[in-house]
Amino acid sequence: MNKIKHVVIVGFGGMGQQHRRLIEVIDRIKVLGTYDINDKQMKIGESHGLESFESLESVLEDDRVDIIVIATPNHEHKTIAIKALKAGKHVVCEKPVTLNSLELGEILQVQKNSGVEFFVHQNRRWDEDYLIVKDIFDKRTIGDVFHIESKVHGSRGIPGDWRKEKAYGGGMMLDWGVHLIDRLLVLLNEPVQSLYCKLAFNRTQEVDDGFSLHLTFKSGITALVEVGTYNYIQMPLWYVLGSQGALSIKDWELNGELKHFNNKEEQDAKPIVAGAGLTKTMAPRDESTLLTSCVPRVKVDYKGFYNNVYETIEGHEDQLVKNEEVMRTMKLMEAAMKSSATNKVIEFPI
Ligand code: NAD
């Protein structure tokens, strides 16, 4: 019979507590306790019946512990991951996995012959908005996709914690960029040919409070990835153009629309008065040539990540979030930051 795996969550702030909720619904994984440098945070764990550990070392020495979940600020991920792997514990690490690709390389080097697994929590691959886009892309519902825009826009700046500081791995490229880029690369599954990026420092100096990243893929598909934190008007989360239609997903409630060309020929467009001029090219389309529907919902298995952690450890499955994919995203973010710093297009391979 498969053995229950026991977890200790290191760093029991916002996301550490979310891991407790995520694991709670998995039958074969159990959270044993927490370790946090702040006792107050461990008291929250105690209120859920979790043990408090007095140090990281005491967690690593405990034979009951199979898996360490790392949910500390980003700059601590590498050191804790390496210690845990060396102690023979499987590791689930929050994103961004590390501050750069070199640090990730160090972790993977240690993991290589350790006999234990290293997982990165790229949980936004399980977001329904992304899975809808993936379904439409894979099934060619709107024909051949030629342009994708993936954006998240907030309006309150960067939260007033470590995310504002470079030494902690702050900034929006590392915070949200890592999710959007990871998903796009997995979705398209083809080489990037070139990119151009501009980091924004609208009200910050140390770290970016947003960015705009243009990518061209080998097949010619283009993409715009954008993160903003001073957007009082939000742009759609997704805007996808295909040869036979288009998709817009406006928000996390999944409002939006899918338009599909129904092969009905349109009468030649009549010019319209637009502003101070006339236009035929930009005249609205005859709606009878399009089928319009709501965003088509898909089923999401929110247990997918942790079930895969369990099955991988048991040797029944391969990792769904592969470490080489995580490395590719880290390298792409580095190229994006270089593009921004030099104001130049980066051509691949680099
Ligand atoms: P947070 O500030 O709320 O919590 C971090 C906790 O780590 C704090 O309680 C702090 O006391 C503790 N800590 C700091 N250094 C420690 C150490 N050396 N050992 C043990 N505990 C330590 O931050 P957060 O929002 O929970 O973010 C934590 C991590 O989770 C970050 O890497 C962040 O990028 C990631 N995150 C991921 C998602 C996601 O959806 N995947 C969402 C939010 C945050």
GROMACS .gro file of C-alpha atoms and ligand atoms in nm:
model
  394
    1MET     CA    1   0.000   0.000   0.000
    2ASN     CA    2   0.122   0.351  -0.079
    3LYS     CA    3   0.254   0.532   0.225
    4ILE     CA    4   0.122   0.871   0.344
    5LYS     CA    5   0.383   1.142   0.282
    6HIS     CA    6   0.441   1.394   0.558
    7VAL     CA    7   0.513   1.759   0.486
    8VAL     CA    8   0.663   2.046   0.679
    9ILE     CA    9   0.593   2.392   0.541
   10VAL     CA   10   0.889   2.628   0.576
   11GLY     CA   11   0.764   2.987   0.571
   12PHE     CA   12   0.403   3.001   0.692
   13GLY     CA   13   0.296   3.341   0.557
   14GLY     CA   14   0.030   3.395   0.291
   15MET     CA   15   0.141   3.123   0.051
   16GLY     CA   16   0.259   2.877   0.317
   17GLN     CA   17  -0.096   2.882   0.453
   18GLN     CA   18  -0.235   2.832   0.103
   19HIS     CA   19  -0.018   2.519   0.070
   20ARG     CA   20  -0.179   2.385   0.387
   21ARG     CA   21  -0.522   2.433   0.226
   22LEU     CA   22  -0.405   2.275  -0.102
   23ILE     CA   23  -0.261   1.969   0.075
   24GLU     CA   24  -0.558   1.930   0.310
   25VAL     CA   25  -0.767   1.791   0.022
   26ILE     CA   26  -0.504   1.538  -0.087
   27ASP     CA   27  -0.565   1.202   0.084
   28ARG     CA   28  -0.211   1.073   0.067
   29ILE     CA   29  -0.018   1.382   0.180
   30LYS     CA   30  -0.043   1.525   0.528
   31VAL     CA   31   0.098   1.847   0.673
   32LEU     CA   32   0.282   1.763   0.993
   33GLY     CA   33   0.404   2.106   1.094
   34THR     CA   34   0.559   2.439   1.010
   35TYR     CA   35   0.885   2.620   1.057
   36ASP     CA   36   0.886   3.000   1.033
   37ILE     CA   37   1.140   3.248   1.168
   38ASN     CA   38   0.843   3.438   1.305
   39ASP     CA   39   0.676   3.253   1.597
   40LYS     CA   40   0.350   3.436   1.534
   41GLN     CA   41   0.319   3.259   1.201
   42MET     CA   42   0.375   2.917   1.361
   43LYS     CA   43   0.099   2.994   1.614
   44ILE     CA   44  -0.137   3.012   1.314
   45GLY     CA   45  -0.020   2.662   1.224
   46GLU     CA   46  -0.081   2.545   1.581
   47SER     CA   47  -0.439   2.672   1.558
   48HIS     CA   48  -0.481   2.418   1.274
   49GLY     CA   49  -0.327   2.140   1.483
   50LEU     CA   50   0.019   2.163   1.324
   51GLU     CA   51   0.345   2.110   1.509
   52SER     CA   52   0.588   2.403   1.539
   53PHE     CA   53   0.953   2.320   1.466
   54GLU     CA   54   1.223   2.518   1.645
   55SER     CA   55   1.468   2.532   1.354
   56LEU     CA   56   1.517   2.424   0.993
   57GLU     CA   57   1.774   2.172   1.119
   58SER     CA   58   1.517   2.010   1.348
   59VAL     CA   59   1.287   1.967   1.046
   60LEU     CA   60   1.564   1.815   0.834
   61GLU     CA   61   1.671   1.573   1.109
   62ASP     CA   62   1.316   1.446   1.162
   63ASP     CA   63   1.269   1.103   1.001
   64ARG     CA   64   0.892   1.145   0.988
   65VAL     CA   65   0.931   1.425   0.731
   66ASP     CA   66   0.923   1.325   0.362
   67ILE     CA   67   0.862   1.658   0.187
   68ILE     CA   68   0.965   2.017   0.259
   69VAL     CA   69   0.748   2.292   0.110
   70ILE     CA   70   0.945   2.617   0.073
   71ALA     CA   71   0.723   2.927   0.092
   72THR     CA   72   0.970   3.185   0.221
   73PRO     CA   73   1.062   3.505   0.036
   74ASN     CA   74   1.247   3.426  -0.287
   75HIS     CA   75   1.607   3.493  -0.176
   76GLU     CA   76   1.590   3.202   0.075
   77HIS     CA   77   1.471   2.935  -0.172
   78LYS     CA   78   1.812   2.817  -0.293
   79THR     CA   79   1.977   2.771   0.048
   80ILE     CA   80   1.679   2.592   0.202
   81ALA     CA   81   1.627   2.372  -0.107
   82ILE     CA   82   1.990   2.258  -0.113
   83LYS     CA   83   1.992   2.180   0.262
   84ALA     CA   84   1.667   1.984   0.229
   85LEU     CA   85   1.781   1.783  -0.075
   86LYS     CA   86   2.110   1.701   0.099
   87ALA     CA   87   1.909   1.581   0.400
   88GLY     CA   88   1.721   1.342   0.168
   89LYS     CA   89   1.390   1.530   0.169
   90HIS     CA   90   1.177   1.586  -0.140
   91VAL     CA   91   1.123   1.957  -0.203
   92VAL     CA   92   0.830   2.160  -0.331
   93CYS     CA   93   0.956   2.513  -0.391
   94GLU     CA   94   0.754   2.825  -0.451
   95LYS     CA   95   0.805   3.038  -0.760
   96PRO     CA   96   1.018   3.212  -0.869
   97VAL     CA   97   1.228   2.907  -0.797
   98THR     CA   98   1.542   3.120  -0.739
   99LEU     CA   99   1.673   3.468  -0.814
  100ASN     CA  100   1.844   3.352  -1.136
  101SER     CA  101   1.924   3.051  -1.354
  102LEU     CA  102   2.267   2.997  -1.195
  103GLU     CA  103   2.107   2.941  -0.855
  104LEU     CA  104   1.860   2.697  -1.008
  105GLY     CA  105   2.153   2.517  -1.173
  106GLU     CA  106   2.313   2.473  -0.829
  107ILE     CA  107   1.994   2.318  -0.690
  108LEU     CA  108   1.955   2.081  -0.986
  109GLN     CA  109   2.318   1.974  -0.954
  110VAL     CA  110   2.255   1.871  -0.592
  111GLN     CA  111   1.925   1.706  -0.683
  112LYS     CA  112   2.079   1.501  -0.966
  113ASN     CA  113   2.219   1.215  -0.758
  114SER     CA  114   2.020   1.274  -0.443
  115GLY     CA  115   1.746   1.014  -0.499
  116VAL     CA  116   1.482   1.273  -0.408
  117GLU     CA  117   1.261   1.497  -0.621
  118PHE     CA  118   1.257   1.874  -0.666
  119PHE     CA  119   0.924   2.034  -0.771
  120VAL     CA  120   0.848   2.397  -0.852
  121HIS     CA  121   0.500   2.525  -0.776
  122GLN     CA  122   0.401   2.676  -1.111
  123ASN     CA  123   0.041   2.649  -0.996
  124ARG     CA  124  -0.099   2.894  -1.247
  125ARG     CA  125  -0.082   2.619  -1.507
  126TRP     CA  126  -0.399   2.504  -1.328
  127ASP     CA  127  -0.583   2.836  -1.368
  128GLU     CA  128  -0.902   2.797  -1.567
  129ASP     CA  129  -0.839   3.106  -1.785
  130TYR     CA  130  -0.511   2.953  -1.904
  131LEU     CA  131  -0.663   2.608  -1.954
  132ILE     CA  132  -0.939   2.762  -2.170
  133VAL     CA  133  -0.678   2.929  -2.392
  134LYS     CA  134  -0.484   2.601  -2.408
  135ASP     CA  135  -0.797   2.408  -2.507
  136ILE     CA  136  -0.879   2.657  -2.783
  137PHE     CA  137  -0.519   2.661  -2.903
  138ASP     CA  138  -0.478   2.281  -2.903
  139LYS     CA  139  -0.816   2.216  -3.072
  140ARG     CA  140  -0.765   2.497  -3.327
  141THR     CA  141  -1.112   2.630  -3.238
  142ILE     CA  142  -1.023   2.970  -3.385
  143GLY     CA  143  -0.798   2.827  -3.655
  144ASP     CA  144  -0.425   2.886  -3.647
  145VAL     CA  145  -0.342   3.121  -3.363
  146PHE     CA  146  -0.105   3.397  -3.475
  147HIS     CA  147  -0.103   3.636  -3.178
  148ILE     CA  148  -0.149   3.597  -2.801
  149GLU     CA  149  -0.164   3.863  -2.532
  150SER     CA  150  -0.141   3.754  -2.168
  151LYS     CA  151  -0.174   4.032  -1.909
  152VAL     CA  152  -0.236   4.094  -1.542
  153HIS     CA  153  -0.309   4.446  -1.426
  154GLY     CA  154  -0.342   4.565  -1.068
  155SER     CA  155  -0.379   4.922  -0.945
  156ARG     CA  156  -0.217   4.940  -0.600
  157GLY     CA  157   0.150   4.913  -0.687
  158ILE     CA  158   0.368   4.640  -0.534
  159PRO     CA  159   0.246   4.528  -0.189
  160GLY     CA  160   0.447   4.692   0.090
  161ASP     CA  161   0.657   4.392   0.186
  162TRP     CA  162   0.977   4.220   0.066
  163ARG     CA  163   0.844   4.222  -0.292
  164LYS     CA  164   0.964   4.584  -0.317
  165GLU     CA  165   1.327   4.492  -0.245
  166LYS     CA  166   1.585   4.359  -0.488
  167ALA     CA  167   1.779   4.160  -0.226
  168TYR     CA  168   1.467   3.953  -0.152
  169GLY     CA  169   1.400   3.882  -0.520
  170GLY     CA  170   1.130   4.146  -0.551
  171GLY     CA  171   0.983   4.299  -0.865
  172MET     CA  172   0.701   4.202  -1.092
  173MET     CA  173   0.905   4.014  -1.354
  174LEU     CA  174   1.004   3.758  -1.089
  175ASP     CA  175   0.669   3.769  -0.913
  176TRP     CA  176   0.406   3.751  -1.190
  177GLY     CA  177   0.622   3.740  -1.503
  178VAL     CA  178   0.739   3.393  -1.405
  179HIS     CA  179   0.380   3.263  -1.416
  180LEU     CA  180   0.278   3.424  -1.744
  181ILE     CA  181   0.601   3.332  -1.924
  182ASP     CA  182   0.599   2.974  -1.790
  183ARG     CA  183   0.246   2.919  -1.921
  184LEU     CA  184   0.313   3.076  -2.260
  185LEU     CA  185   0.625   2.867  -2.319
  186VAL     CA  186   0.444   2.546  -2.224
  187LEU     CA  187   0.142   2.640  -2.435
  188LEU     CA  188   0.335   2.708  -2.755
  189ASN     CA  189   0.603   2.445  -2.698
  190GLU     CA  190   0.835   2.587  -2.965
  191PRO     CA  191   1.156   2.792  -2.965
  192VAL     CA  192   1.153   3.166  -2.909
  193GLN     CA  193   1.319   3.351  -3.196
  194SER     CA  194   1.349   3.699  -3.046
  195LEU     CA  195   1.222   3.923  -2.770
  196TYR     CA  196   1.208   4.284  -2.667
  197CYS     CA  197   1.122   4.390  -2.313
  198LYS     CA  198   1.075   4.711  -2.120
  199LEU     CA  199   1.063   4.694  -1.743
  200ALA     CA  200   0.857   4.970  -1.579
  201PHE     CA  201   0.971   5.170  -1.280
  202ASN     CA  202   0.663   5.390  -1.257
  203ARG     CA  203   0.677   5.443  -0.881
  204THR     CA  204   0.970   5.224  -0.782
  205GLN     CA  205   1.342   5.253  -0.828
  206GLU     CA  206   1.484   4.929  -0.693
  207VAL     CA  207   1.267   4.672  -0.867
  208ASP     CA  208   1.030   4.676  -1.163
  209ASP     CA  209   0.665   4.744  -1.085
  210GLY     CA  210   0.561   4.601  -1.420
  211PHE     CA  211   0.685   4.520  -1.767
  212SER     CA  212   0.592   4.474  -2.127
  213LEU     CA  213   0.751   4.183  -2.315
  214HIS     CA  214   0.718   4.116  -2.689
  215LEU     CA  215   0.807   3.769  -2.815
  216THR     CA  216   0.833   3.615  -3.160
  217PHE     CA  217   0.829   3.236  -3.181
  218LYS     CA  218   0.992   3.021  -3.448
  219SER     CA  219   0.662   2.956  -3.630
  220GLY     CA  220   0.600   3.332  -3.650
  221ILE     CA  221   0.344   3.345  -3.367
  222THR     CA  222   0.383   3.667  -3.172
  223ALA     CA  223   0.299   3.730  -2.807
  224LEU     CA  224   0.274   4.021  -2.569
  225VAL     CA  225   0.316   3.951  -2.198
  226GLU     CA  226   0.236   4.240  -1.970
  227VAL     CA  227   0.226   4.297  -1.596
  228GLY     CA  228   0.113   4.629  -1.454
  229THR     CA  229   0.049   4.751  -1.101
  230TYR     CA  230  -0.082   5.102  -1.173
  231ASN     CA  231  -0.360   5.017  -1.417
  232TYR     CA  232  -0.680   5.183  -1.300
  233ILE     CA  233  -0.839   5.041  -1.614
  234GLN     CA  234  -0.755   4.676  -1.669
  235MET     CA  235  -0.692   4.519  -2.006
  236PRO     CA  236  -0.822   4.163  -2.068
  237LEU     CA  237  -0.627   3.875  -1.913
  238TRP     CA  238  -0.614   3.713  -2.256
  239TYR     CA  239  -0.658   3.837  -2.613
  240VAL     CA  240  -0.598   3.566  -2.870
  241LEU     CA  241  -0.619   3.605  -3.248
  242GLY     CA  242  -0.655   3.315  -3.490
  243SER     CA  243  -0.712   3.273  -3.862
  244GLN     CA  244  -1.079   3.184  -3.796
  245GLY     CA  245  -1.170   3.387  -3.490
  246ALA     CA  246  -1.067   3.550  -3.166
  247LEU     CA  247  -1.094   3.506  -2.790
  248SER     CA  248  -1.098   3.764  -2.516
  249ILE     CA  249  -1.104   3.669  -2.146
  250LYS     CA  250  -1.157   3.988  -1.953
  251ASP     CA  251  -1.118   3.889  -1.589
  252TRP     CA  252  -1.093   3.607  -1.333
  253GLU     CA  253  -1.471   3.568  -1.340
  254LEU     CA  254  -1.402   3.457  -1.699
  255ASN     CA  255  -1.619   3.721  -1.861
  256GLY     CA  256  -1.534   3.769  -2.222
  257GLU     CA  257  -1.624   3.634  -2.563
  258LEU     CA  258  -1.528   3.390  -2.832
  259LYS     CA  259  -1.586   3.496  -3.192
  260HIS     CA  260  -1.571   3.245  -3.469
  261PHE     CA  261  -1.586   3.318  -3.842
  262ASN     CA  262  -1.880   3.121  -3.983
  263ASN     CA  263  -1.765   3.119  -4.346
  264LYS     CA  264  -2.049   3.349  -4.453
  265GLU     CA  265  -1.907   3.592  -4.702
  266GLU     CA  266  -1.943   3.952  -4.601
  267GLN     CA  267  -2.069   4.219  -4.838
  268ASP     CA  268  -1.793   4.459  -4.927
  269ALA     CA  269  -1.760   4.685  -4.624
  270LYS     CA  270  -1.901   5.033  -4.647
  271PRO     CA  271  -1.676   5.317  -4.536
  272ILE     CA  272  -1.775   5.481  -4.208
  273VAL     CA  273  -1.698   5.825  -4.074
  274ALA     CA  274  -1.438   5.777  -3.803
  275GLY     CA  275  -1.322   6.083  -3.615
  276ALA     CA  276  -1.197   6.336  -3.866
  277GLY     CA  277  -1.177   6.084  -4.149
  278LEU     CA  278  -1.334   5.793  -4.332
  279THR     CA  279  -1.238   5.428  -4.305
  280LYS     CA  280  -1.341   5.109  -4.478
  281THR     CA  281  -1.064   4.891  -4.333
  282MET     CA  282  -1.166   4.958  -3.973
  283ALA     CA  283  -1.543   4.964  -4.030
  284PRO     CA  284  -1.726   4.726  -3.791
  285ARG     CA  285  -1.784   4.380  -3.929
  286ASP     CA  286  -2.123   4.248  -4.032
  287GLU     CA  287  -2.202   4.049  -3.715
  288SER     CA  288  -2.390   3.781  -3.916
  289THR     CA  289  -2.054   3.658  -4.045
  290LEU     CA  290  -1.944   3.567  -3.691
  291LEU     CA  291  -2.066   3.322  -3.432
  292THR     CA  292  -2.033   3.482  -3.090
  293SER     CA  293  -2.037   3.287  -2.765
  294CYS     CA  294  -1.933   3.318  -2.401
  295VAL     CA  295  -1.591   3.202  -2.293
  296PRO     CA  296  -1.617   2.820  -2.309
  297ARG     CA  297  -1.549   2.677  -1.962
  298VAL     CA  298  -1.323   2.379  -1.900
  299LYS     CA  299  -1.292   2.144  -1.603
  300VAL     CA  300  -1.001   2.212  -1.370
  301ASP     CA  301  -0.843   1.964  -1.133
  302TYR     CA  302  -0.700   2.182  -0.858
  303LYS     CA  303  -0.553   1.872  -0.695
  304GLY     CA  304  -0.343   1.812  -1.008
  305PHE     CA  305  -0.017   1.959  -0.878
  306TYR     CA  306   0.001   1.774  -0.546
  307ASN     CA  307  -0.137   1.448  -0.685
  308ASN     CA  308   0.148   1.463  -0.936
  309VAL     CA  309   0.397   1.531  -0.654
  310TYR     CA  310   0.279   1.214  -0.483
  311GLU     CA  311   0.273   0.997  -0.796
  312THR     CA  312   0.618   1.120  -0.906
  313ILE     CA  313   0.769   1.036  -0.569
  314GLU     CA  314   0.609   0.692  -0.589
  315GLY     CA  315   0.760   0.649  -0.938
  316HIS     CA  316   0.423   0.621  -1.115
  317GLU     CA  317   0.430   0.950  -1.310
  318ASP     CA  318   0.671   1.204  -1.455
  319GLN     CA  319   0.672   1.556  -1.318
  320LEU     CA  320   0.406   1.778  -1.476
  321VAL     CA  321   0.616   2.090  -1.408
  322LYS     CA  322   0.950   1.981  -1.548
  323ASN     CA  323   1.266   2.137  -1.411
  324GLU     CA  324   1.401   2.199  -1.762
  325GLU     CA  325   1.087   2.406  -1.833
  326VAL     CA  326   1.148   2.604  -1.513
  327MET     CA  327   1.508   2.663  -1.623
  328ARG     CA  328   1.394   2.782  -1.966
  329THR     CA  329   1.161   3.036  -1.805
  330MET     CA  330   1.440   3.161  -1.575
  331LYS     CA  331   1.669   3.210  -1.876
  332LEU     CA  332   1.398   3.384  -2.073
  333MET     CA  333   1.336   3.627  -1.785
  334GLU     CA  334   1.708   3.701  -1.773
  335ALA     CA  335   1.707   3.773  -2.147
  336ALA     CA  336   1.405   4.000  -2.099
  337MET     CA  337   1.584   4.195  -1.824
  338LYS     CA  338   1.890   4.226  -2.045
  339SER     CA  339   1.677   4.353  -2.331
  340SER     CA  340   1.527   4.616  -2.103
  341ALA     CA  341   1.864   4.726  -1.966
  342THR     CA  342   2.021   4.755  -2.313
  343ASN     CA  343   1.706   4.866  -2.498
  344LYS     CA  344   1.780   4.599  -2.758
  345VAL     CA  345   1.603   4.309  -2.924
  346ILE     CA  346   1.753   3.978  -2.811
  347GLU     CA  347   1.785   3.713  -3.082
  348PHE     CA  348   1.781   3.343  -2.991
  349PRO     CA  349   1.957   3.114  -2.938
  350ILE     CA  350   2.151   3.328  -2.694
  351NAD     P1  351   0.493   3.618   0.311
  351NAD     O1  352   0.581   3.734   0.343
  351NAD     O2  353   0.346   3.629   0.336
  351NAD     O3  354   0.543   3.488   0.391
  351NAD     C1  355   0.677   3.450   0.398
  351NAD     C2  356   0.698   3.382   0.532
  351NAD     O4  357   0.830   3.327   0.533
  351NAD     C3  358   0.690   3.478   0.651
  351NAD     O5  359   0.599   3.426   0.747
  351NAD     C4  360   0.834   3.485   0.705
  351NAD     O6  361   0.839   3.503   0.844
  351NAD     C5  362   0.886   3.349   0.663
  351NAD     N1  363   1.032   3.338   0.650
  351NAD     C6  364   1.120   3.430   0.601
  351NAD     N2  365   1.246   3.379   0.600
  351NAD     C7  366   1.236   3.253   0.650
  351NAD     C8  367   1.332   3.151   0.673
  351NAD     N3  368   1.461   3.167   0.645
  351NAD     N4  369   1.287   3.034   0.728
  351NAD     C9  370   1.156   3.016   0.759
  351NAD     N5  371   1.062   3.111   0.739
  351NAD    C10  372   1.102   3.228   0.685
  351NAD     O7  373   0.521   3.583   0.160
  351NAD     P2  374   0.428   3.499   0.064
  351NAD     O8  375   0.337   3.588  -0.010
  351NAD     O9  376   0.369   3.385   0.138
  351NAD    O10  377   0.537   3.445  -0.041
  351NAD    C11  378   0.619   3.336  -0.010
  351NAD    C12  379   0.664   3.267  -0.138
  351NAD    O11  380   0.548   3.221  -0.210
  351NAD    C13  381   0.738   3.358  -0.236
  351NAD    O12  382   0.837   3.285  -0.301
  351NAD    C14  383   0.630   3.402  -0.333
  351NAD    O13  384   0.681   3.437  -0.461
  351NAD    C15  385   0.545   3.277  -0.341
  351NAD     N6  386   0.405   3.300  -0.378
  351NAD    C16  387   0.352   3.219  -0.471
  351NAD    C17  388   0.220   3.234  -0.510
  351NAD    C18  389   0.164   3.139  -0.610
  351NAD    O14  390   0.047   3.152  -0.647
  351NAD     N7  391   0.239   3.041  -0.654
  351NAD    C19  392   0.142   3.336  -0.453
  351NAD    C20  393   0.201   3.417  -0.355
  351NAD    C21  394   0.333   3.398  -0.318
   0.00000   0.00000   0.00000
